[in-house]
Each structure stands twice: as C-alpha cells, then as structure tokens.
Short mmCIF file of C-alpha atoms in Angstrom, two decimals:
data_model
loop_
_atom_site.label_atom_id
_atom_site.label_comp_id
_atom_site.label_asym_id
_atom_site.label_seq_id
_atom_site.Cartn_x
_atom_site.Cartn_y
_atom_site.Cartn_z
CA MET A 121 -1.19 -15.49 -164.55
CA LYS A 122 -2.13 -12.40 -162.59
CA ILE A 123 0.72 -10.06 -161.74
CA THR A 124 0.79 -9.73 -157.98
CA LYS A 125 3.46 -9.05 -155.38
CA SER A 126 3.76 -12.75 -154.71
CA PHE A 127 4.24 -13.55 -158.39
CA VAL A 128 6.83 -10.81 -158.87
CA ASP A 129 8.80 -11.97 -155.83
CA LYS A 130 8.91 -15.57 -157.04
CA VAL A 131 9.53 -15.05 -160.78
CA GLU A 132 12.91 -16.37 -161.91
CA LEU A 133 15.45 -14.32 -163.84
CA PRO A 134 16.15 -15.41 -167.43
CA PRO A 135 19.64 -16.70 -168.24
CA LEU A 136 22.07 -14.71 -170.40
CA ASP A 137 21.70 -15.26 -174.15
CA GLU A 138 24.12 -17.33 -176.23
CA ASN A 139 26.41 -14.30 -176.63
CA GLY A 140 26.62 -13.71 -172.89
CA LYS A 141 24.41 -10.62 -173.05
CA GLN A 142 21.41 -9.82 -170.90
CA ALA A 143 18.09 -11.25 -171.98
CA GLN A 144 14.57 -10.19 -171.06
CA VAL A 145 11.25 -11.98 -170.62
CA PHE A 146 7.72 -10.50 -170.54
CA TYR A 147 4.96 -11.87 -168.30
CA ARG A 148 1.55 -10.58 -169.38
CA ASP A 149 -1.32 -10.18 -166.97
CA GLU A 150 -4.37 -12.33 -167.73
CA ALA A 151 -6.83 -10.00 -166.01
CA LEU A 152 -5.78 -6.65 -167.50
CA ARG A 153 -4.85 -6.93 -171.13
CA GLY A 154 -1.78 -4.83 -171.97
CA PHE A 155 -0.37 -4.88 -168.44
CA ALA A 156 2.90 -6.84 -168.11
CA LEU A 157 6.06 -7.43 -166.12
CA ARG A 158 9.46 -7.23 -167.81
CA VAL A 159 12.27 -9.22 -166.18
CA THR A 160 15.92 -9.10 -167.27
CA SER A 161 18.80 -11.46 -166.54
CA GLY A 162 20.49 -8.54 -164.79
CA GLY A 163 17.84 -8.62 -162.06
CA SER A 164 15.66 -5.73 -163.19
CA LYS A 165 11.89 -6.10 -162.80
CA SER A 166 9.74 -3.39 -164.38
CA PHE A 167 6.04 -2.93 -164.96
CA ILE A 168 4.93 -1.92 -168.45
CA VAL A 169 1.73 -1.32 -170.38
CA GLU A 170 1.23 -1.92 -174.11
CA LYS A 171 -1.52 -0.74 -176.44
CA ARG A 172 -2.00 -0.32 -180.17
CA ILE A 173 -2.36 3.40 -180.92
CA ASP A 174 -2.87 4.73 -184.45
CA GLY A 175 -2.01 1.32 -185.86
CA LYS A 176 1.25 0.92 -183.92
CA VAL A 177 1.92 -0.89 -180.66
CA LYS A 178 3.16 1.58 -178.07
CA ARG A 179 4.91 0.50 -174.89
CA LYS A 180 5.21 2.60 -171.75
CA THR A 181 7.35 1.76 -168.71
CA LEU A 182 5.33 2.38 -165.56
CA GLY A 183 8.12 1.92 -163.05
CA LYS A 184 10.53 -0.53 -161.45
CA TYR A 185 9.46 -3.02 -158.84
CA GLY A 186 10.59 -1.69 -155.51
CA GLN A 187 9.90 1.86 -156.54
CA ILE A 188 6.22 1.10 -157.11
CA THR A 189 4.14 -1.90 -156.05
CA ALA A 190 2.30 -4.31 -158.33
CA GLU A 191 -1.05 -2.78 -157.35
CA GLN A 192 0.17 0.76 -158.00
CA ALA A 193 1.45 -0.34 -161.41
CA ARG A 194 -1.91 -1.96 -162.21
CA LYS A 195 -3.75 1.29 -161.45
CA LEU A 196 -1.34 3.27 -163.63
CA ALA A 197 -1.89 0.78 -166.44
CA GLN A 198 -5.68 1.07 -166.05
CA ASN A 199 -5.46 4.88 -166.23
CA PHE A 200 -3.30 4.70 -169.35
CA LEU A 201 -5.59 2.24 -171.12
CA GLY A 202 -8.60 4.34 -170.13
CA GLU A 203 -7.12 7.46 -171.71
CA VAL A 204 -6.41 5.57 -174.92
CA ALA A 205 -9.98 4.25 -174.95
CA PHE A 206 -11.22 7.86 -174.99
CA GLY A 207 -9.08 8.65 -178.02
CA ARG A 208 -6.06 10.16 -176.33
CA ASN A 209 -2.39 9.29 -176.87
CA PRO A 210 -0.68 9.70 -173.48
CA ILE A 211 2.78 8.82 -174.85
CA ALA A 212 2.58 11.40 -177.64
CA GLU A 213 1.19 14.00 -175.24
CA LYS A 214 4.06 13.40 -172.82
CA ASN A 215 6.64 13.63 -175.61
CA ASP A 216 5.02 16.80 -176.97
CA LYS A 217 5.09 18.37 -173.52
CA LYS A 218 8.75 17.40 -173.10
CA ALA A 219 9.63 18.90 -176.49
CA LYS A 220 7.83 22.14 -175.68
CA ASN A 221 9.79 22.40 -172.43
CA ILE A 222 13.19 22.16 -174.14
CA THR A 223 15.25 24.98 -172.63
CA LEU A 224 17.64 27.35 -174.33
CA GLU A 225 20.60 25.64 -172.68
CA GLN A 226 19.43 22.15 -173.70
CA SER A 227 18.93 23.32 -177.26
CA PHE A 228 22.35 24.98 -177.24
CA ASN A 229 23.99 21.71 -176.17
CA ASP A 230 22.10 19.83 -178.91
CA TYR A 231 23.31 22.40 -181.43
CA ILE A 232 26.94 22.03 -180.31
CA ARG A 233 26.74 18.22 -180.57
CA ALA A 234 25.29 18.49 -184.06
CA ARG A 235 28.01 20.85 -185.31
CA LYS A 236 30.80 18.36 -185.89
CA ASP A 237 32.91 20.97 -187.71
CA LEU A 238 32.79 23.55 -184.92
CA LYS A 239 36.22 24.64 -183.72
CA ALA A 240 36.99 24.56 -179.99
CA SER A 241 37.64 28.32 -179.99
CA THR A 242 34.28 28.97 -181.69
CA GLU A 243 32.44 26.74 -179.22
CA LYS A 244 34.14 28.58 -176.37
CA GLU A 245 32.98 31.92 -177.78
CA TYR A 246 29.42 30.62 -178.23
CA ARG A 247 29.33 29.42 -174.62
CA ARG A 248 30.63 32.77 -173.46
CA GLN A 249 27.80 34.48 -175.33
CA LEU A 250 25.22 32.07 -173.90
CA ASN A 251 26.40 32.70 -170.33
CA SER A 252 27.06 36.43 -170.55
CA SER A 253 24.27 37.57 -172.86
CA PHE A 254 21.54 35.02 -172.10
CA GLY A 255 22.46 33.68 -168.68
CA ASP A 256 19.00 34.48 -167.28
CA TRP A 257 17.35 32.74 -170.26
CA LYS A 258 19.23 29.44 -170.12
CA ASN A 259 16.49 27.62 -168.21
CA LYS A 260 13.63 29.18 -170.15
CA PRO A 261 11.76 26.98 -172.66
CA LEU A 262 12.59 28.02 -176.21
CA VAL A 263 8.89 28.50 -176.96
CA SER A 264 8.72 31.19 -174.28
CA ILE A 265 11.39 33.41 -175.87
CA SER A 266 9.46 35.96 -177.92
CA LYS A 267 10.38 38.43 -180.62
CA ASN A 268 9.79 41.30 -178.20
CA MET A 269 12.20 39.73 -175.70
CA VAL A 270 14.85 39.36 -178.39
CA GLU A 271 14.44 42.95 -179.59
CA LYS A 272 14.68 44.30 -176.05
CA ARG A 273 17.75 42.19 -175.17
CA HIS A 274 19.52 43.24 -178.37
CA SER A 275 18.96 46.86 -177.46
CA GLU A 276 20.22 46.30 -173.90
CA LEU A 277 23.35 44.56 -175.13
CA GLY A 278 23.90 47.21 -177.78
CA ALA A 279 24.08 49.92 -175.13
CA LYS A 280 27.22 48.20 -173.83
CA GLY A 281 28.70 47.17 -177.17
CA GLU A 282 27.11 47.02 -180.60
CA ALA A 283 29.43 44.40 -182.08
CA ASN A 284 28.92 42.11 -179.09
CA ALA A 285 25.14 42.56 -179.30
CA ASN A 286 25.14 41.49 -182.95
CA GLY A 287 27.41 38.54 -182.16
CA ALA A 288 25.17 37.34 -179.34
CA MET A 289 22.09 37.47 -181.56
CA ARG A 290 23.83 35.53 -184.32
CA VAL A 291 24.49 32.75 -181.81
CA LEU A 292 20.86 32.82 -180.65
CA ARG A 293 19.66 32.77 -184.26
CA ALA A 294 21.76 29.66 -184.97
CA ILE A 295 20.32 27.87 -181.92
CA PHE A 296 16.74 28.61 -183.01
CA ASN A 297 17.40 27.59 -186.63
CA HIS A 298 18.69 24.25 -185.39
CA ALA A 299 15.72 23.85 -183.03
CA ILE A 300 13.18 24.55 -185.80
CA ASN A 301 14.50 21.57 -187.75
CA LYS A 302 15.14 19.26 -184.80
CA TYR A 303 12.17 19.38 -182.42
CA GLU A 304 8.82 18.07 -183.68
CA ASP A 305 5.53 17.11 -182.12
CA SER A 306 3.83 13.71 -182.54
CA ASN A 307 2.38 14.87 -185.87
CA GLY A 308 5.78 15.78 -187.28
CA GLN A 309 5.18 19.52 -186.98
CA PRO A 310 7.95 21.82 -185.70
CA ILE A 311 7.65 22.73 -182.04
CA ILE A 312 9.33 26.06 -182.85
CA GLN A 313 7.48 27.72 -185.69
CA ILE A 314 9.50 30.92 -186.16
CA ASN A 315 12.94 32.27 -185.29
CA PRO A 316 12.34 35.30 -183.03
CA VAL A 317 15.70 36.79 -184.03
CA ALA A 318 14.18 37.42 -187.47
CA ARG A 319 12.53 40.46 -185.87
CA LEU A 320 15.90 42.25 -185.99
CA SER A 321 16.19 41.80 -189.76
CA HIS A 322 12.55 42.72 -190.35
CA ASN A 323 12.94 45.94 -188.35
CA ARG A 324 16.47 46.57 -189.68
CA ALA A 325 17.61 46.69 -186.08
CA TRP A 326 21.03 45.10 -186.56
CA TYR A 327 23.83 47.48 -185.69
CA PRO A 328 25.90 48.48 -188.72
CA THR A 329 29.18 46.60 -188.95
CA LYS A 330 32.18 48.88 -189.03
CA ARG A 331 34.90 46.74 -190.53
CA ARG A 332 38.37 47.63 -189.34
CA GLN A 333 40.55 48.85 -192.21
CA THR A 334 43.76 49.85 -190.42
CA ILE A 335 47.15 48.77 -191.73
CA ILE A 336 50.78 49.66 -191.13
CA ARG A 337 51.57 51.95 -194.04
CA PRO A 338 54.74 51.28 -196.05
CA HIS A 339 56.60 54.33 -194.75
CA GLU A 340 55.83 53.23 -191.15
CA LEU A 341 57.22 49.71 -191.49
CA ASN A 342 60.83 50.72 -190.82
CA ALA A 343 59.98 52.34 -187.48
CA TRP A 344 57.76 49.40 -186.61
CA TYR A 345 60.52 46.93 -187.43
CA LYS A 346 63.14 48.78 -185.37
CA ALA A 347 60.74 48.77 -182.42
CA THR A 348 60.23 44.99 -182.68
CA LEU A 349 64.00 44.50 -182.48
CA GLN A 350 63.91 46.01 -179.00
CA LEU A 351 61.61 43.29 -177.65
CA ASN A 352 63.22 41.07 -175.03
CA GLN A 353 61.40 37.93 -176.22
CA PRO A 354 62.98 36.65 -179.46
CA VAL A 355 60.07 34.24 -180.08
CA THR A 356 57.53 37.04 -179.89
CA ARG A 357 59.65 39.22 -182.16
CA ALA A 358 59.93 36.39 -184.71
CA TYR A 359 56.19 35.77 -184.45
CA LEU A 360 55.35 39.38 -185.38
CA HIS A 361 57.72 39.23 -188.36
CA PHE A 362 56.31 35.87 -189.43
CA VAL A 363 52.69 37.07 -189.42
CA LEU A 364 53.63 40.12 -191.48
CA LEU A 365 55.56 38.01 -194.01
CA THR A 366 52.89 35.31 -194.39
CA GLY A 367 49.59 37.14 -193.91
CA LEU A 368 48.41 34.37 -191.58
CA ARG A 369 45.72 34.83 -188.99
CA LEU A 370 46.81 35.26 -185.39
CA THR A 371 45.96 31.76 -184.14
CA GLU A 372 46.97 29.96 -187.33
CA ALA A 373 50.51 31.30 -187.05
CA ALA A 374 50.77 30.77 -183.28
CA GLN A 375 49.70 27.12 -183.54
CA LEU A 376 52.26 26.16 -186.21
CA ARG A 377 54.11 22.94 -185.29
CA TRP A 378 57.58 21.91 -186.44
CA GLN A 379 56.11 18.70 -187.87
CA ASP A 380 54.23 20.89 -190.37
CA VAL A 381 57.34 22.76 -191.51
CA ASP A 382 59.27 21.30 -194.45
CA ILE A 383 62.59 23.16 -194.36
CA LYS A 384 64.09 21.15 -197.22
CA GLY A 385 61.00 21.54 -199.39
CA LEU A 386 60.73 25.22 -198.40
CA SER A 387 57.07 25.07 -197.41
CA PHE A 388 54.88 24.86 -194.34
CA THR A 389 51.26 23.83 -193.73
CA ILE A 390 48.58 25.11 -191.37
CA PRO A 391 46.32 22.03 -191.02
CA ASP A 392 43.63 23.65 -188.89
CA THR A 393 42.34 26.87 -190.44
CA LYS A 394 39.28 29.08 -190.16
CA ASN A 395 37.62 27.51 -193.21
CA ASN A 396 38.72 23.97 -192.26
CA ARG A 397 40.89 23.72 -195.38
CA PRO A 398 44.65 23.01 -194.87
CA HIS A 399 46.77 25.95 -195.96
CA THR A 400 50.24 25.39 -197.46
CA LEU A 401 52.58 28.27 -198.25
CA PRO A 402 56.11 28.51 -199.68
CA ILE A 403 58.98 29.59 -197.46
CA THR A 404 60.70 32.70 -198.79
CA GLU A 405 64.27 33.73 -197.95
CA ALA A 406 63.13 36.08 -195.19
CA ILE A 407 60.79 33.46 -193.69
CA TYR A 408 63.58 30.87 -193.91
CA ASP A 409 65.95 33.07 -191.91
CA THR A 410 63.30 33.54 -189.23
CA LEU A 411 62.53 29.82 -188.98
CA LYS A 412 66.23 28.88 -188.96
CA ILE A 413 66.83 30.94 -185.81
CA LEU A 414 63.77 29.47 -184.12
CA LYS A 415 64.79 25.94 -185.12
CA ALA A 416 68.20 26.40 -183.51
CA ASN A 417 66.49 27.27 -180.23
CA LYS A 418 63.68 24.70 -180.47
CA ARG A 419 62.13 23.87 -177.07
CA ASN A 420 59.10 21.76 -177.95
CA GLU A 421 56.76 20.91 -180.83
CA TRP A 422 55.68 24.52 -181.35
CA VAL A 423 57.45 26.87 -183.75
CA PHE A 424 56.40 29.76 -181.52
CA PRO A 425 56.45 28.30 -177.97
CA SER A 426 54.98 30.18 -175.06
CA PRO A 427 57.54 31.59 -172.60
CA LEU A 428 55.17 30.80 -169.72
CA HIS A 429 53.95 27.24 -170.30
CA ASP A 430 54.44 24.17 -172.48
CA SER A 431 52.14 25.29 -175.27
CA HIS A 432 52.11 27.70 -178.17
CA LEU A 433 52.33 31.46 -177.93
CA LYS A 434 49.11 33.28 -177.10
CA GLU A 435 48.23 36.73 -178.36
CA PRO A 436 51.24 38.84 -177.31
CA ARG A 437 49.32 41.90 -176.19
CA THR A 438 52.11 43.20 -173.94
CA ALA A 439 54.61 42.97 -176.80
CA VAL A 440 52.21 44.70 -179.20
CA LYS A 441 51.71 47.54 -176.73
CA ARG A 442 55.48 47.82 -176.29
CA VAL A 443 56.03 48.11 -180.05
CA CYS A 444 53.22 50.67 -180.30
CA ASP A 445 54.82 52.78 -177.57
CA LEU A 446 58.32 52.55 -179.05
CA SER A 447 57.34 53.23 -182.65
CA GLY A 448 54.37 55.52 -182.15
CA ILE A 449 52.44 53.29 -184.57
CA LYS A 450 49.18 51.81 -183.33
CA PHE A 451 48.46 48.33 -184.69
CA THR A 452 46.88 44.96 -183.91
CA ILE A 453 48.04 41.50 -184.97
CA HIS A 454 45.33 41.39 -187.63
CA ASP A 455 46.63 44.70 -189.01
CA LEU A 456 49.74 42.75 -190.05
CA ARG A 457 47.57 40.44 -192.18
CA ARG A 458 45.84 43.46 -193.73
CA THR A 459 49.24 45.01 -194.42
CA PHE A 460 50.34 41.82 -196.21
CA ILE A 461 47.15 41.87 -198.31
CA THR A 462 47.53 45.56 -199.17
CA ILE A 463 51.12 45.12 -200.35
CA ALA A 464 50.17 42.00 -202.34
CA GLU A 465 47.37 43.86 -204.11
CA SER A 466 49.72 46.74 -204.94
CA LEU A 467 51.94 44.26 -206.82
CA ASP A 468 49.06 43.17 -209.07
CA ILE A 469 49.17 39.59 -207.80
CA SER A 470 46.48 37.62 -209.66
CA ALA A 471 43.15 37.33 -207.88
CA TYR A 472 43.32 33.53 -207.74
CA ALA A 473 46.89 33.52 -206.42
CA LEU A 474 45.95 36.08 -203.79
CA LYS A 475 42.96 34.00 -202.69
CA ARG A 476 45.20 30.97 -202.42
CA LEU A 477 47.86 32.85 -200.46
CA LEU A 478 45.22 34.09 -198.01
CA ASN A 479 43.30 30.78 -197.95
CA HIS A 480 40.08 32.50 -198.88
CA LYS A 481 37.32 30.19 -200.09
CA ASP A 482 34.42 31.49 -202.15
CA PRO A 483 31.78 28.74 -202.58
CA ASN A 484 30.06 30.81 -205.27
CA ASP A 485 33.16 31.06 -207.46
CA VAL A 486 32.94 27.96 -209.65
CA THR A 487 35.85 29.07 -211.85
CA ALA A 488 38.31 28.75 -208.98
CA GLY A 489 37.52 25.06 -208.76
CA TYR A 490 39.11 24.47 -212.16
CA ILE A 491 42.37 26.28 -211.39
CA ILE A 492 45.05 24.29 -209.58
CA SER A 493 47.40 26.53 -207.59
CA ASP A 494 50.13 24.27 -206.29
CA ILE A 495 52.88 25.38 -203.95
CA GLU A 496 55.39 26.12 -206.71
CA ARG A 497 52.98 28.41 -208.53
CA LEU A 498 52.63 30.42 -205.32
CA ARG A 499 56.37 30.71 -204.76
CA GLU A 500 56.96 33.54 -207.27
CA PRO A 501 54.14 35.83 -205.98
CA MET A 502 55.09 35.01 -202.37
CA ASP A 503 58.73 35.98 -203.08
CA ARG A 504 57.61 39.27 -204.63
CA ILE A 505 55.50 40.14 -201.60
CA SER A 506 58.23 39.16 -199.16
CA THR A 507 60.90 41.15 -201.03
CA THR A 508 58.71 44.25 -201.10
CA ILE A 509 57.94 43.99 -197.38
CA CYS A 510 61.64 43.59 -196.56
CA LYS A 511 62.51 46.67 -198.63
CA HIS A 512 60.06 48.69 -196.58
CA LEU A 513 61.51 47.23 -193.41
CA ASN A 514 64.88 48.41 -194.73
CA SER A 515 66.42 45.01 -194.10
CA VAL A 516 66.60 41.92 -196.33
CA ASN A 517 67.19 39.56 -193.45
CA VAL A 518 64.26 39.77 -191.08
#
C-alpha cells in the first residue's frame, strides 16, 4: 500500500496483546522503501523511516500523525534516505550534536543520579556550589567551559574565600570526570576529552589548605564545663557534653535516635556516618548519666530533640557563642572532637583502637582488615578517655 492521508485515517488499531498490554503494527510504504506507519492499540499513529547503516538497521521517528501530514512525513523520509545514500548517518550526527550540547546543569544532575552513595547533606552542598559559584555557567555546554575560564573563576572565587573556591572547583572537577566517562560520540570516543580543572593542579594554583588545629586545652575544660551548666537548654548542654565524651562529628551525634541506643548493653550505634560505615561505641559511666537524664525527658525519637520543631537538634550556634562568652574560651563543635582525639592520644591508646573509636577508615591499611575490634575491646580505652576528660572537667558525673 501507499501511505496517504486516506490510508492513515482508515487504518484500524491493533488489539491489545494476550497480556492486556499495548501492541503495535507497522505498515510499510510500497513506493518509498524504508518509509512506514506505526500504529499502536493505544491510538497512536506515527511515521517512521528505517535504513541499514553500518550493518545495523536504524529507525527514526519522523513525527506523529496530526502533528505532521503523510506528505510531510514522506518528504522527511526522502531527505533522510538521501543523506544516508551519500554516506552520512543522520541519527549518529543528531546524537553527537545532542551530546556536545550537554549543559553543566544536565551533567551535574546525571552525576548526582549516578552517585548512589551520596549523602543528602553532600548533595545539598554540591547544589549550593553549582548555584552560587557557577550559576551563570549552568546552561553552558560542557565543551564550551575552557581551562582559562576555570582558572579565572577560581581566582575570582578565591578573592572572596579561598576554601570556598577550592571546594567549588572540586565539585566542578567531579562533574567533568563523570562526563568524560559517560558521554561518547557515535564512534565511542569521549565527547569531553580533558578536565579543564586540571589546569589548577598543573599551575599549582590551588589555595593551600589551612587545617584547623584548635582544641580546648585540658586546663580550660573546667571553665568550659561550668559555662555549659549555665545554658538554659538542658538538651543542648547534654549535646555538648556528649560530643566531647564520644568524639563524634556534629551531625552524627545530633541525629542519634533512641532506637540505636542500647542502655542495657551499654552501647549505641550511629548507622549513617561520613564514611557510610555504621559506628558503634560503648557507653561509659559519664555518657550513661547523660543519656539517663535525656531518656527521662524523652519527647520523640531523637536523643537530642530540637526545641523548635519535631526533629533533631541542629548546630547550636547560639549556645556555643554563649559558652564562649561565659568562659572566655573560643571553640567550635568540631573542636570538641579534636579535644577528644588529643586526650586519647595522650593516653597512648593503640592506633587501631583509636581509629575504631573515631570511625576512621584507611583503604590503604590492609593490616587493619585482619584486626577485629568489637565493642567490648573498645570499652576499656573508652573508659580511660572518659575518666580523664571528667577529671579535667572536675566532675565525675557530667
């Protein structure tokens, strides 16, 4: 048959298949080989063209009936077949063009979908960097972002904040690394050949990282502790003590749930950690006393509930500032973790026990894989650390 308006109007829809799913039927034009009409049981009628290219049959949808006419579809099919006859591959060319026009934002979204292990907080930070540092680049094709552009933007960001500039470029580098391996042309060659952020390493343009080393020194802990006792929020006060006594990271401690606390077994578990490895620690006497008070005033599932909403405590910046003002000791929440580590190291805690207590994972340390540090083996070093901290606080019961 010849595919005409009359034929398309009259063609019947195929019935559903034996499983009740939509079926499709192809009607091929007798005058123009490769031109066809595809009809589905759902009522869709589309024009297509088929042609063997490089040994494989390629099919291209020309358009739906109603959006284009049968004659318009025939002309499109003739143009397509003509291009193939002259040695071109219109489908591959279209796909290559589409790949080369992938924007920074599209690539970012592909990267996020591919990173199944990415934490929500990390994704949020990456999106912030995309919007704040590269907002004017989001709709630019990746191939148009050059090494010179990257170098200039890094310098511009660095004038406002060196750490943020480095962080933004690490995000951009990750996006490009993912794109290099994901987007290919019809010949299997990468659309993105180089990572432009590599210019920073080549020119040694990264800003030097100044790692914070501040702690609360032992002789300052008593004044710090007395200041925390003056806080009006008992949950916030207990939270600060808990972080100091456990060495946990800010968010890991704040997100602790009662279901992960085993009072009878004297242990607790942080299931969601920075390195994605559950972290179980023993409960010492001082930690037990803190948890017992919180348990008696339990409001919801969180050990440290927020005073403002039905969730866990957020970073208590107001409370930290209050303690700083009262004690005269400047500190951050992470300084409490560093203080825990410093005291632990002063007690000659074994390196493997210390790693386990801090939930540090070194993929290059094969020896650690053969040493099993269960909860009971950590109890003795944890007790020693807790006792020493409490002595400095000048109070056994924290």
